[in-house]
Tab-separated table of N, CA, C and O in Angstrom:
chain	number	residue	atom	x	y	z
A	1	ALA	N	0.653	-1.294	-0.142
A	1	ALA	CA	-0.107	-0.122	-0.143
A	1	ALA	C	0.965	1.238	-0.112
A	1	ALA	O	0.235	2.219	-0.705
A	2	LYS	N	2.101	1.260	0.637
A	2	LYS	CA	2.973	2.109	0.858
A	2	LYS	C	4.114	2.006	0.502
A	2	LYS	O	4.960	0.808	0.708
A	3	PRO	N	5.043	2.650	-0.488
A	3	PRO	CA	6.361	2.284	-0.859
A	3	PRO	C	7.269	2.238	0.623
A	3	PRO	O	7.061	3.031	1.063
A	4	GLY	N	8.419	1.388	0.759
A	4	GLY	CA	8.967	0.936	1.642
A	4	GLY	C	8.350	0.729	2.994
A	4	GLY	O	9.127	0.392	4.108
A	5	THR	N	7.178	-0.167	2.671
A	5	THR	CA	6.632	-0.794	3.560
A	5	THR	C	7.055	-2.330	3.708
A	5	THR	O	6.425	-2.820	2.690
A	6	THR	N	6.896	-3.124	4.438
A	6	THR	CA	7.092	-4.405	4.438
A	6	THR	C	6.189	-5.070	5.263
A	6	THR	O	6.119	-4.675	6.546
A	7	GLN	N	5.456	-6.167	4.772
A	7	GLN	CA	4.489	-6.995	5.617
A	7	GLN	C	4.881	-8.310	5.462
A	7	GLN	O	5.009	-8.795	4.220
A	8	PHE	N	4.272	-8.778	6.640
A	8	PHE	CA	4.382	-10.548	6.498
A	8	PHE	C	3.167	-10.936	7.348
A	8	PHE	O	2.765	-10.421	8.284
A	9	PHE	N	2.581	-11.714	6.577
A	9	PHE	CA	1.408	-12.455	7.636
A	9	PHE	C	1.638	-14.151	7.691
A	9	PHE	O	2.043	-14.681	6.544
A	10	TRP	N	1.204	-14.819	8.884
A	10	TRP	CA	1.518	-16.090	8.992
A	10	TRP	C	0.316	-16.535	9.480
A	10	TRP	O	-0.375	-16.316	10.158
A	11	PHE	N	-0.164	-17.651	8.643
A	11	PHE	CA	-1.321	-18.512	8.804
A	11	PHE	C	-1.113	-20.081	9.020
A	11	PHE	O	0.127	-20.335	8.736
A	12	ASP	N	-1.985	-20.740	9.763
A	12	ASP	CA	-1.676	-21.951	10.276
A	12	ASP	C	-2.280	-22.851	8.954
A	12	ASP	O	-3.110	-22.303	8.083
A	13	THR	N	-1.369	-24.074	9.007
A	13	THR	CA	-1.803	-25.104	7.567
A	13	THR	C	-3.269	-25.746	7.932
A	13	THR	O	-3.829	-26.839	7.198
A	14	LYS	N	-3.648	-25.775	9.256
A	14	LYS	CA	-4.917	-26.672	9.156
A	14	LYS	C	-6.362	-25.917	9.297
A	14	LYS	O	-6.918	-26.248	8.391
A	15	ASP	N	-6.319	-24.975	9.753
A	15	ASP	CA	-7.613	-24.028	9.885
A	15	ASP	C	-7.325	-22.821	8.725
A	15	ASP	O	-8.281	-21.740	9.015
A	16	PHE	N	-6.385	-22.457	8.440
A	16	PHE	CA	-5.850	-21.180	7.616
A	16	PHE	C	-6.427	-19.903	8.438
A	16	PHE	O	-6.593	-18.939	7.633
A	17	ARG	N	-6.238	-19.845	9.806
A	17	ARG	CA	-6.408	-18.529	10.517
A	17	ARG	C	-5.163	-17.837	10.649
A	17	ARG	O	-3.824	-18.461	10.254
A	18	MET	N	-5.067	-16.853	10.435
A	18	MET	CA	-3.976	-15.796	10.523
A	18	MET	C	-3.428	-15.850	12.155
A	18	MET	O	-4.544	-15.830	12.800
A	19	GLN	N	-2.165	-15.869	12.168
A	19	GLN	CA	-1.484	-16.240	13.684
A	19	GLN	C	-0.631	-15.229	13.857
A	19	GLN	O	-0.731	-14.759	14.902
A	20	ARG	N	-0.286	-14.475	13.164
A	20	ARG	CA	0.552	-13.546	13.307
A	20	ARG	C	0.941	-12.521	12.120
A	20	ARG	O	0.518	-12.999	10.802
A	21	TYR	N	0.854	-11.219	12.521
A	21	TYR	CA	1.343	-10.410	11.431
A	21	TYR	C	2.575	-9.323	11.845
A	21	TYR	O	2.514	-8.813	12.989
A	22	ALA	N	3.365	-8.800	11.037
A	22	ALA	CA	4.135	-7.886	10.948
A	22	ALA	C	4.200	-6.945	9.853
A	22	ALA	O	4.092	-7.597	8.975
A	23	SER	N	4.518	-5.884	10.499
A	23	SER	CA	4.846	-4.779	9.244
A	23	SER	C	5.705	-3.946	9.920
A	23	SER	O	5.873	-3.265	10.857
A	24	THR	N	6.756	-3.582	9.064
A	24	THR	CA	7.836	-2.346	9.339
A	24	THR	C	7.776	-1.197	7.985
A	24	THR	O	7.455	-1.497	6.870
A	25	ASP	N	8.019	-0.062	8.331
A	25	ASP	CA	8.087	0.989	7.481
A	25	ASP	C	8.750	2.096	8.362
A	25	ASP	O	9.473	1.794	9.033
A	26	THR	N	9.021	3.296	7.770
A	26	THR	CA	9.626	4.342	8.228
A	26	THR	C	9.211	4.755	9.506
A	26	THR	O	10.283	5.505	10.470
A	27	LYS	N	8.007	4.406	10.054
A	27	LYS	CA	7.981	4.935	11.524
A	27	LYS	C	8.073	3.799	12.526
A	27	LYS	O	7.872	4.494	13.532
A	28	GLY	N	8.269	2.628	11.893
A	28	GLY	CA	8.480	1.795	12.913
A	28	GLY	C	8.246	0.424	12.537
A	28	GLY	O	7.487	0.234	11.303
A	29	THR	N	7.778	-0.379	13.521
A	29	THR	CA	7.638	-1.940	13.210
A	29	THR	C	6.445	-2.075	14.268
A	29	THR	O	6.073	-1.595	15.155
A	30	THR	N	5.495	-2.986	13.828
A	30	THR	CA	4.171	-3.397	14.367
A	30	THR	C	4.136	-4.974	14.185
A	30	THR	O	4.094	-5.896	13.264
A	31	ASP	N	4.217	-5.559	15.401
A	31	ASP	CA	4.253	-7.099	15.414
A	31	ASP	C	3.075	-7.712	16.479
A	31	ASP	O	3.146	-7.337	17.406
A	32	MET	N	2.059	-8.518	15.790
A	32	MET	CA	0.671	-8.776	16.411
A	32	MET	C	0.950	-10.309	16.683
A	32	MET	O	0.933	-10.775	15.142
A	33	VAL	N	0.857	-11.118	17.726
A	33	VAL	CA	0.065	-12.202	17.423
A	33	VAL	C	-1.261	-12.795	18.055
A	33	VAL	O	-1.798	-11.983	18.964
A	34	ILE	N	-1.677	-13.183	17.158
A	34	ILE	CA	-3.309	-13.641	17.300
A	34	ILE	C	-3.691	-14.751	17.822
A	34	ILE	O	-3.237	-15.946	17.312
A	35	SER	N	-4.546	-14.687	18.894
A	35	SER	CA	-4.969	-16.055	19.423
A	35	SER	C	-6.579	-16.096	19.170
A	35	SER	O	-7.077	-15.147	19.289
A	36	TYR	N	-6.969	-17.264	19.212
A	36	TYR	CA	-8.407	-17.313	19.245
A	36	TYR	C	-9.081	-18.514	20.456
A	36	TYR	O	-8.198	-19.437	20.855
A	37	GLN	N	-10.178	-17.705	21.022
A	37	GLN	CA	-10.781	-18.632	22.118
A	37	GLN	C	-11.856	-19.103	21.806
A	37	GLN	O	-12.493	-18.581	20.575
A	38	LYS	N	-12.163	-20.362	22.337
A	38	LYS	CA	-13.721	-21.090	21.610
A	38	LYS	C	-14.612	-20.278	21.932
A	38	LYS	O	-14.890	-19.571	23.128
A	39	VAL	N	-15.730	-20.104	21.230
A	39	VAL	CA	-16.747	-19.224	21.268
A	39	VAL	C	-17.915	-20.427	21.708
A	39	VAL	O	-18.221	-21.540	21.041
A	40	THR	N	-19.008	-20.292	22.435
A	40	THR	CA	-20.084	-21.180	22.709
A	40	THR	C	-21.398	-20.382	22.270
A	40	THR	O	-21.547	-19.167	23.147
A	41	ILE	N	-22.234	-20.514	21.481
A	41	ILE	CA	-23.416	-20.014	21.314
A	41	ILE	C	-24.596	-20.737	21.647
A	41	ILE	O	-24.667	-21.743	21.054
A	42	THR	N	-25.405	-20.188	22.734
A	42	THR	CA	-26.664	-21.223	22.858
A	42	THR	C	-28.098	-20.319	22.183
A	42	THR	O	-28.017	-18.993	21.985
A	43	ALA	N	-28.935	-21.196	21.532
A	43	ALA	CA	-30.248	-20.652	21.385
A	43	ALA	C	-30.882	-19.802	22.540
A	43	ALA	O	-31.115	-20.288	23.495
A	44	PRO	N	-31.495	-18.586	22.044
A	44	PRO	CA	-32.305	-17.852	23.000
A	44	PRO	C	-33.382	-18.510	23.360
A	44	PRO	O	-34.177	-19.259	22.942
A	45	SER	N	-33.944	-18.116	24.570
A	45	SER	CA	-34.900	-18.734	25.127
A	45	SER	C	-36.053	-17.955	25.745
A	45	SER	O	-35.592	-16.926	26.485
A	46	PRO	N	-37.154	-17.696	25.804
A	46	PRO	CA	-37.889	-18.706	25.080
A	46	PRO	C	-38.280	-18.254	23.593
A	46	PRO	O	-37.920	-17.257	23.205
A	47	THR	N	-38.530	-19.433	22.452
A	47	THR	CA	-38.637	-19.058	21.238
A	47	THR	C	-40.236	-19.754	20.552
A	47	THR	O	-40.392	-20.373	21.567
A	48	LYS	N	-40.498	-18.894	19.745
A	48	LYS	CA	-41.520	-19.455	18.793
A	48	LYS	C	-41.461	-20.533	17.694
A	48	LYS	O	-40.454	-20.054	16.735
A	49	ASP	N	-42.038	-21.255	17.634
A	49	ASP	CA	-41.748	-22.528	16.261
A	49	ASP	C	-42.709	-22.059	14.953
A	49	ASP	O	-43.834	-21.931	15.174
A	50	PHE	N	-42.209	-21.196	14.063
A	50	PHE	CA	-42.867	-20.958	12.897
A	50	PHE	C	-42.924	-21.809	11.703
A	50	PHE	O	-43.503	-21.488	10.758
A	51	SER	N	-42.199	-22.949	12.057
A	51	SER	CA	-41.965	-23.906	10.984
A	51	SER	C	-43.377	-24.687	10.741
A	51	SER	O	-43.631	-25.220	9.393
A	52	THR	N	-44.246	-24.640	11.503
A	52	THR	CA	-45.490	-25.420	11.309
A	52	THR	C	-46.641	-24.530	10.285
A	52	THR	O	-47.760	-24.924	10.118
A	53	GLY	N	-46.585	-23.059	10.354
A	53	GLY	CA	-47.240	-22.362	9.538
A	53	GLY	C	-48.374	-21.512	10.452
A	53	GLY	O	-48.256	-21.765	11.505
A	54	GLY	N	-49.359	-21.217	9.948
A	54	GLY	CA	-50.416	-20.445	10.920
A	54	GLY	C	-49.851	-19.072	11.212
A	54	GLY	O	-50.410	-18.575	12.333
A	55	VAL	N	-48.884	-18.606	10.892
A	55	VAL	CA	-48.397	-17.272	11.231
A	55	VAL	C	-49.176	-16.213	11.008
A	55	VAL	O	-49.501	-15.891	9.531
A	56	THR	N	-49.410	-15.402	11.878
A	56	THR	CA	-50.354	-13.977	11.496
A	56	THR	C	-49.629	-12.922	12.057
A	56	THR	O	-48.465	-12.796	12.625
A	57	PRO	N	-49.793	-11.935	11.472
A	57	PRO	CA	-48.865	-10.674	11.532
A	57	PRO	C	-49.037	-10.192	13.086
A	57	PRO	O	-48.085	-9.629	13.541
A	58	THR	N	-50.100	-10.699	13.918
A	58	THR	CA	-49.704	-10.462	15.279
A	58	THR	C	-48.751	-11.359	16.053
A	58	THR	O	-48.223	-10.810	17.402
A	59	ASP	N	-48.399	-12.469	15.467
A	59	ASP	CA	-47.470	-13.282	15.954
A	59	ASP	C	-45.711	-12.864	15.697
A	59	ASP	O	-45.130	-13.380	16.607
A	60	VAL	N	-45.430	-11.758	15.103
A	60	VAL	CA	-44.136	-11.238	14.766
A	60	VAL	C	-44.019	-9.629	15.369
A	60	VAL	O	-44.986	-9.188	14.841
A	61	THR	N	-43.200	-9.696	16.102
A	61	THR	CA	-42.739	-8.151	16.487
A	61	THR	C	-41.991	-7.460	15.029
A	61	THR	O	-41.287	-8.011	14.855
A	62	PRO	N	-42.692	-6.318	14.734
A	62	PRO	CA	-41.983	-5.650	13.813
A	62	PRO	C	-40.540	-4.942	14.114
A	62	PRO	O	-40.421	-4.490	15.442
A	63	ALA	N	-40.035	-4.965	13.409
A	63	ALA	CA	-38.428	-4.356	13.182
A	63	ALA	C	-38.604	-2.865	13.569
A	63	ALA	O	-39.607	-2.331	12.934
A	64	ALA	N	-37.652	-2.012	14.118
A	64	ALA	CA	-37.700	-0.666	14.378
A	64	ALA	C	-37.658	-0.075	13.147
A	64	ALA	O	-37.029	-0.336	12.151
A	65	ASP	N	-38.276	0.832	12.684
A	65	ASP	CA	-38.081	1.703	11.606
A	65	ASP	C	-36.722	2.714	11.503
A	65	ASP	O	-36.792	3.599	12.585
A	66	THR	N	-35.650	2.251	11.200
A	66	THR	CA	-34.344	3.082	11.259
A	66	THR	C	-33.971	3.932	9.959
A	66	THR	O	-32.814	4.367	9.603
A	67	THR	N	-35.299	4.351	8.965
A	67	THR	CA	-35.094	4.914	8.188
A	67	THR	C	-35.070	6.298	8.141
A	67	THR	O	-34.700	7.145	7.039
A	68	GLN	N	-35.058	6.963	9.311
A	68	GLN	CA	-35.595	8.034	9.293
A	68	GLN	C	-34.053	8.914	9.741
A	68	GLN	O	-33.233	8.574	10.049
């Protein structure tokens, strides 16, 4: 992106995730090591099952109007 800048990216060969980034330019060096934490996502509760049909407009809360 800028002349005189050198960048390196390290990726693992199993999941192809970036593991490290290094950049050197006239202002100095940046070196970052990236780690990934396990994420657990649980379904919200309570929920409504709309897969059986019979949905009426009163069963769904309208989205907020953000066009203003």
